[in-house]
Amino acid sequence: MNTYHKDALDTTENDNGADDGKENVNLCYAYTCLFLQSLVLISFNWSRNLISEAYGFSGDHDGELTYDIRRDVTKLNDDNIGTLIGFWNTVTFAPATIIAGGICDKVNRKNMIFITGFLGGIATCLNYYAGKNDGVQIDGIYILQAMRALNGLFCAFCQPATYSLINDMFPKSSRTKAFFLYQIFGTLADCLKQMSVVVIDQVGW
């Protein structure tokens, strides 16, 4: 009999790891949790793509800085936009992922997903202070870099906990479908980032 993490639903399996047909799994609850976990993933992915969309925006708003991230964020230019989008997210995400798997086995994974998702949202909101009109006496590029690094860090701790929960919450017969749905939901961020241009055109970056 396998023993599952304390915050997962109980699943009964035989010694070979195959389902024995006596699973005590509430699939409605499991899919609800999967949906909420997917929203967190969409949030992380959308936040990661938003800066590149804002940088490429070329709407005409009489030169208002709020709509032009290239002029609104001090020291942001063609030379560093690439490292901002890629490097500053990966520099924390890659190493943190290595240790996150071990940590999520020792803590309540639902709490980890909630906390990291919440903190990731705060990091996204703090991008606002990179603009010239925010009153913060720090070059905007450094604020964006710091928030990108935090976004990568929180995402690194969120995803292993999510994959582990999916593995425990769904029976073997439904796991592949659950992982597939999670990945599909994650790619919705690529569709939503196209909507970012519409939002930027209405309220600014």
mmCIF file of N, CA and C in Angstrom, residues 10-86:
data_model
loop_
_atom_site.group_PDB
_atom_site.id
_atom_site.type_symbol
_atom_site.label_atom_id
_atom_site.label_comp_id
_atom_site.label_asym_id
_atom_site.label_seq_id
_atom_site.Cartn_x
_atom_site.Cartn_y
_atom_site.Cartn_z
ATOM 1 N N ASP A 10 -6.678 10.481 -0.739
ATOM 2 C CA ASP A 10 -6.226 9.095 -0.651
ATOM 3 C C ASP A 10 -6.573 8.347 -1.922
ATOM 4 N N THR A 11 -5.600 7.593 -2.423
ATOM 5 C CA THR A 11 -5.816 6.742 -3.581
ATOM 6 C C THR A 11 -5.306 5.346 -3.243
ATOM 7 N N THR A 12 -6.110 4.326 -3.482
ATOM 8 C CA THR A 12 -5.729 2.965 -3.164
ATOM 9 C C THR A 12 -5.157 2.297 -4.402
ATOM 10 N N GLU A 13 -3.964 1.747 -4.265
ATOM 11 C CA GLU A 13 -3.334 1.046 -5.373
ATOM 12 C C GLU A 13 -2.814 -0.297 -4.878
ATOM 13 N N ASN A 14 -2.664 -1.236 -5.793
ATOM 14 C CA ASN A 14 -2.103 -2.514 -5.405
ATOM 15 C C ASN A 14 -0.582 -2.444 -5.418
ATOM 16 N N ASP A 15 0.084 -3.548 -5.096
ATOM 17 C CA ASP A 15 1.542 -3.531 -4.963
ATOM 18 C C ASP A 15 2.241 -3.215 -6.267
ATOM 19 N N ASN A 16 1.607 -3.395 -7.381
ATOM 20 C CA ASN A 16 2.226 -3.112 -8.667
ATOM 21 C C ASN A 16 2.037 -1.658 -9.086
ATOM 22 N N GLY A 17 1.342 -0.880 -8.266
ATOM 23 C CA GLY A 17 1.134 0.524 -8.584
ATOM 24 C C GLY A 17 -0.050 0.747 -9.490
ATOM 25 N N ALA A 18 -0.782 -0.303 -9.856
ATOM 26 C CA ALA A 18 -1.929 -0.147 -10.749
ATOM 27 C C ALA A 18 -3.189 0.089 -9.932
ATOM 28 N N ASP A 19 -4.149 0.774 -10.496
ATOM 29 C CA ASP A 19 -5.409 1.023 -9.802
ATOM 30 C C ASP A 19 -6.141 -0.297 -9.571
ATOM 31 N N ASP A 20 -6.699 -0.457 -8.350
ATOM 32 C CA ASP A 20 -7.404 -1.698 -8.069
ATOM 33 C C ASP A 20 -8.909 -1.539 -8.164
ATOM 34 N N GLY A 21 -9.381 -0.354 -8.633
ATOM 35 C CA GLY A 21 -10.802 -0.149 -8.820
ATOM 36 C C GLY A 21 -11.528 0.298 -7.571
ATOM 37 N N LYS A 22 -10.802 0.529 -6.472
ATOM 38 C CA LYS A 22 -11.424 0.957 -5.222
ATOM 39 C C LYS A 22 -10.873 2.310 -4.785
ATOM 40 N N GLU A 23 -10.783 3.232 -5.719
ATOM 41 C CA GLU A 23 -10.202 4.541 -5.442
ATOM 42 C C GLU A 23 -11.208 5.420 -4.706
ATOM 43 N N ASN A 24 -10.728 6.116 -3.698
ATOM 44 C CA ASN A 24 -11.559 7.061 -2.965
ATOM 45 C C ASN A 24 -11.196 8.465 -3.414
ATOM 46 N N VAL A 25 -11.492 8.768 -4.650
ATOM 47 C CA VAL A 25 -11.090 10.037 -5.242
ATOM 48 C C VAL A 25 -12.325 10.832 -5.658
ATOM 49 N N ASN A 26 -12.409 12.052 -5.200
ATOM 50 C CA ASN A 26 -13.469 12.961 -5.614
ATOM 51 C C ASN A 26 -12.966 13.726 -6.826
ATOM 52 N N LEU A 27 -13.317 13.250 -8.016
ATOM 53 C CA LEU A 27 -12.787 13.856 -9.231
ATOM 54 C C LEU A 27 -13.262 15.292 -9.418
ATOM 55 N N CYS A 28 -14.458 15.605 -8.951
ATOM 56 C CA CYS A 28 -14.953 16.977 -9.061
ATOM 57 C C CYS A 28 -14.044 17.926 -8.286
ATOM 58 N N TYR A 29 -13.678 17.515 -7.073
ATOM 59 C CA TYR A 29 -12.758 18.312 -6.255
ATOM 60 C C TYR A 29 -11.388 18.383 -6.907
ATOM 61 N N ALA A 30 -10.919 17.257 -7.444
ATOM 62 C CA ALA A 30 -9.600 17.214 -8.063
ATOM 63 C C ALA A 30 -9.526 18.148 -9.271
ATOM 64 N N TYR A 31 -10.559 18.142 -10.116
ATOM 65 C CA TYR A 31 -10.559 19.009 -11.291
ATOM 66 C C TYR A 31 -10.729 20.484 -10.908
ATOM 67 N N THR A 32 -11.435 20.744 -9.805
ATOM 68 C CA THR A 32 -11.541 22.120 -9.330
ATOM 69 C C THR A 32 -10.175 22.639 -8.901
ATOM 70 N N CYS A 33 -9.443 21.802 -8.163
ATOM 71 C CA CYS A 33 -8.082 22.173 -7.758
ATOM 72 C C CYS A 33 -7.177 22.341 -8.968
ATOM 73 N N LEU A 34 -7.335 21.464 -9.958
ATOM 74 C CA LEU A 34 -6.542 21.565 -11.180
ATOM 75 C C LEU A 34 -6.805 22.887 -11.886
ATOM 76 N N PHE A 35 -8.063 23.300 -11.931
ATOM 77 C CA PHE A 35 -8.416 24.567 -12.569
ATOM 78 C C PHE A 35 -7.766 25.744 -11.840
ATOM 79 N N LEU A 36 -7.814 25.728 -10.516
ATOM 80 C CA LEU A 36 -7.212 26.809 -9.741
ATOM 81 C C LEU A 36 -5.695 26.833 -9.914
ATOM 82 N N GLN A 37 -5.086 25.656 -9.954
ATOM 83 C CA GLN A 37 -3.641 25.569 -10.174
ATOM 84 C C GLN A 37 -3.283 26.084 -11.560
ATOM 85 N N SER A 38 -4.142 25.826 -12.522
ATOM 86 C CA SER A 38 -3.904 26.297 -13.890
ATOM 87 C C SER A 38 -3.981 27.818 -13.968
ATOM 88 N N LEU A 39 -4.887 28.421 -13.197
ATOM 89 C CA LEU A 39 -4.979 29.886 -13.168
ATOM 90 C C LEU A 39 -3.685 30.507 -12.657
ATOM 91 N N VAL A 40 -3.071 29.854 -11.677
ATOM 92 C CA VAL A 40 -1.790 30.347 -11.154
ATOM 93 C C VAL A 40 -0.728 30.270 -12.254
ATOM 94 N N LEU A 41 -0.701 29.160 -12.990
ATOM 95 C CA LEU A 41 0.267 29.008 -14.084
ATOM 96 C C LEU A 41 0.039 30.058 -15.160
ATOM 97 N N ILE A 42 -1.219 30.293 -15.513
ATOM 98 C CA ILE A 42 -1.534 31.322 -16.506
ATOM 99 C C ILE A 42 -1.050 32.680 -16.039
ATOM 100 N N SER A 43 -1.241 32.965 -14.749
ATOM 101 C CA SER A 43 -0.797 34.242 -14.193
ATOM 102 C C SER A 43 0.705 34.416 -14.342
ATOM 103 N N PHE A 44 1.464 33.384 -14.000
ATOM 104 C CA PHE A 44 2.920 33.455 -14.121
ATOM 105 C C PHE A 44 3.344 33.644 -15.575
ATOM 106 N N ASN A 45 2.760 32.858 -16.472
ATOM 107 C CA ASN A 45 3.154 32.929 -17.881
ATOM 108 C C ASN A 45 2.754 34.254 -18.519
ATOM 109 N N TRP A 46 1.582 34.742 -18.177
ATOM 110 C CA TRP A 46 1.122 36.018 -18.728
ATOM 111 C C TRP A 46 2.017 37.157 -18.246
ATOM 112 N N SER A 47 2.369 37.120 -16.979
ATOM 113 C CA SER A 47 3.253 38.145 -16.429
ATOM 114 C C SER A 47 4.606 38.118 -17.126
ATOM 115 N N ARG A 48 5.097 36.918 -17.416
ATOM 116 C CA ARG A 48 6.399 36.788 -18.062
ATOM 117 C C ARG A 48 6.376 37.351 -19.478
ATOM 118 N N ASN A 49 5.242 37.227 -20.162
ATOM 119 C CA ASN A 49 5.144 37.686 -21.552
ATOM 120 C C ASN A 49 4.753 39.159 -21.683
ATOM 121 N N LEU A 50 4.239 39.730 -20.600
ATOM 122 C CA LEU A 50 3.652 41.065 -20.691
ATOM 123 C C LEU A 50 4.659 42.140 -21.098
ATOM 124 N N ILE A 51 5.875 42.081 -20.536
ATOM 125 C CA ILE A 51 6.873 43.119 -20.806
ATOM 126 C C ILE A 51 7.234 43.168 -22.287
ATOM 127 N N SER A 52 7.390 41.989 -22.891
ATOM 128 C CA SER A 52 7.755 41.962 -24.312
ATOM 129 C C SER A 52 6.646 42.549 -25.171
ATOM 130 N N GLU A 53 5.384 42.273 -24.782
ATOM 131 C CA GLU A 53 4.267 42.837 -25.525
ATOM 132 C C GLU A 53 4.217 44.356 -25.350
ATOM 133 N N ALA A 54 4.452 44.818 -24.136
ATOM 134 C CA ALA A 54 4.441 46.262 -23.870
ATOM 135 C C ALA A 54 5.571 46.955 -24.617
ATOM 136 N N TYR A 55 6.719 46.304 -24.707
ATOM 137 C CA TYR A 55 7.871 46.908 -25.379
ATOM 138 C C TYR A 55 7.623 47.048 -26.874
ATOM 139 N N GLY A 56 6.860 46.126 -27.427
ATOM 140 C CA GLY A 56 6.587 46.176 -28.853
ATOM 141 C C GLY A 56 5.379 47.011 -29.224
ATOM 142 N N PHE A 57 4.669 47.538 -28.216
ATOM 143 C CA PHE A 57 3.460 48.325 -28.477
ATOM 144 C C PHE A 57 3.825 49.661 -29.120
ATOM 145 N N SER A 58 3.075 50.035 -30.152
ATOM 146 C CA SER A 58 3.393 51.269 -30.878
ATOM 147 C C SER A 58 2.154 52.127 -31.118
ATOM 148 N N GLY A 59 1.223 52.124 -30.155
ATOM 149 C CA GLY A 59 0.022 52.928 -30.306
ATOM 150 C C GLY A 59 0.322 54.425 -30.187
ATOM 151 N N ASP A 60 -0.574 55.236 -30.681
ATOM 152 C CA ASP A 60 -0.405 56.688 -30.648
ATOM 153 C C ASP A 60 -1.283 57.297 -29.558
ATOM 154 N N HIS A 61 -0.630 57.795 -28.513
ATOM 155 C CA HIS A 61 -1.353 58.420 -27.405
ATOM 156 C C HIS A 61 -0.726 59.766 -27.057
ATOM 157 N N ASP A 62 -0.367 60.520 -28.087
ATOM 158 C CA ASP A 62 0.193 61.854 -27.921
ATOM 159 C C ASP A 62 1.411 61.867 -27.009
ATOM 160 N N GLY A 63 2.201 60.818 -27.083
ATOM 161 C CA GLY A 63 3.450 60.790 -26.339
ATOM 162 C C GLY A 63 3.330 60.557 -24.849
ATOM 163 N N GLU A 64 2.156 60.149 -24.360
ATOM 164 C CA GLU A 64 1.996 59.898 -22.930
ATOM 165 C C GLU A 64 2.855 58.704 -22.511
ATOM 166 N N LEU A 65 3.636 58.900 -21.450
ATOM 167 C CA LEU A 65 4.581 57.879 -21.017
ATOM 168 C C LEU A 65 3.884 56.590 -20.584
ATOM 169 N N THR A 66 2.686 56.695 -20.039
ATOM 170 C CA THR A 66 1.982 55.529 -19.540
ATOM 171 C C THR A 66 1.785 54.467 -20.613
ATOM 172 N N TYR A 67 1.739 54.882 -21.856
ATOM 173 C CA TYR A 67 1.492 53.960 -22.961
ATOM 174 C C TYR A 67 2.774 53.551 -23.690
ATOM 175 N N ASP A 68 3.899 54.078 -23.267
ATOM 176 C CA ASP A 68 5.158 53.797 -23.959
ATOM 177 C C ASP A 68 6.205 53.363 -22.946
ATOM 178 N N ILE A 69 6.333 52.060 -22.738
ATOM 179 C CA ILE A 69 7.254 51.546 -21.735
ATOM 180 C C ILE A 69 8.699 51.884 -22.070
ATOM 181 N N ARG A 70 8.991 52.043 -23.361
ATOM 182 C CA ARG A 70 10.365 52.339 -23.759
ATOM 183 C C ARG A 70 10.812 53.706 -23.288
ATOM 184 N N ARG A 71 9.876 54.639 -23.160
ATOM 185 C CA ARG A 71 10.203 55.966 -22.669
ATOM 186 C C ARG A 71 9.905 56.138 -21.194
ATOM 187 N N ASP A 72 8.992 55.323 -20.688
ATOM 188 C CA ASP A 72 8.565 55.470 -19.300
ATOM 189 C C ASP A 72 9.536 54.827 -18.314
ATOM 190 N N VAL A 73 10.209 53.762 -18.726
ATOM 191 C CA VAL A 73 11.126 53.039 -17.838
ATOM 192 C C VAL A 73 12.557 53.484 -18.120
ATOM 193 N N THR A 74 13.170 54.092 -17.138
ATOM 194 C CA THR A 74 14.533 54.604 -17.284
ATOM 195 C C THR A 74 15.522 53.488 -17.588
ATOM 196 N N LYS A 75 16.351 53.713 -18.597
ATOM 197 C CA LYS A 75 17.434 52.819 -19.018
ATOM 198 C C LYS A 75 16.960 51.525 -19.688
ATOM 199 N N LEU A 76 15.678 51.405 -19.985
ATOM 200 C CA LEU A 76 15.201 50.254 -20.755
ATOM 201 C C LEU A 76 15.393 50.555 -22.226
ATOM 202 N N ASN A 77 16.108 49.689 -22.946
ATOM 203 C CA ASN A 77 16.396 49.938 -24.357
ATOM 204 C C ASN A 77 16.595 48.626 -25.098
ATOM 205 N N ASP A 78 16.914 48.737 -26.390
ATOM 206 C CA ASP A 78 17.072 47.544 -27.218
ATOM 207 C C ASP A 78 18.229 46.670 -26.764
ATOM 208 N N ASP A 79 19.194 47.239 -26.065
ATOM 209 C CA ASP A 79 20.363 46.474 -25.636
ATOM 210 C C ASP A 79 20.077 45.573 -24.439
ATOM 211 N N ASN A 80 19.083 45.919 -23.627
ATOM 212 C CA ASN A 80 18.855 45.111 -22.423
ATOM 213 C C ASN A 80 17.464 44.477 -22.341
ATOM 214 N N ILE A 81 16.601 44.742 -23.329
ATOM 215 C CA ILE A 81 15.263 44.154 -23.279
ATOM 216 C C ILE A 81 15.330 42.628 -23.363
ATOM 217 N N GLY A 82 16.292 42.118 -24.128
ATOM 218 C CA GLY A 82 16.424 40.667 -24.272
ATOM 219 C C GLY A 82 16.793 39.987 -22.968
ATOM 220 N N THR A 83 17.781 40.540 -22.258
ATOM 221 C CA THR A 83 18.184 39.953 -20.976
ATOM 222 C C THR A 83 17.088 40.130 -19.929
ATOM 223 N N LEU A 84 16.341 41.225 -20.020
ATOM 224 C CA LEU A 84 15.242 41.437 -19.072
ATOM 225 C C LEU A 84 14.187 40.353 -19.227
ATOM 226 N N ILE A 85 13.810 40.059 -20.464
ATOM 227 C CA ILE A 85 12.757 39.085 -20.726
ATOM 228 C C ILE A 85 13.205 37.663 -20.411
ATOM 229 N N GLY A 86 14.422 37.309 -20.794
ATOM 230 C CA GLY A 86 14.887 35.939 -20.627
ATOM 231 C C GLY A 86 15.740 35.693 -19.400
#
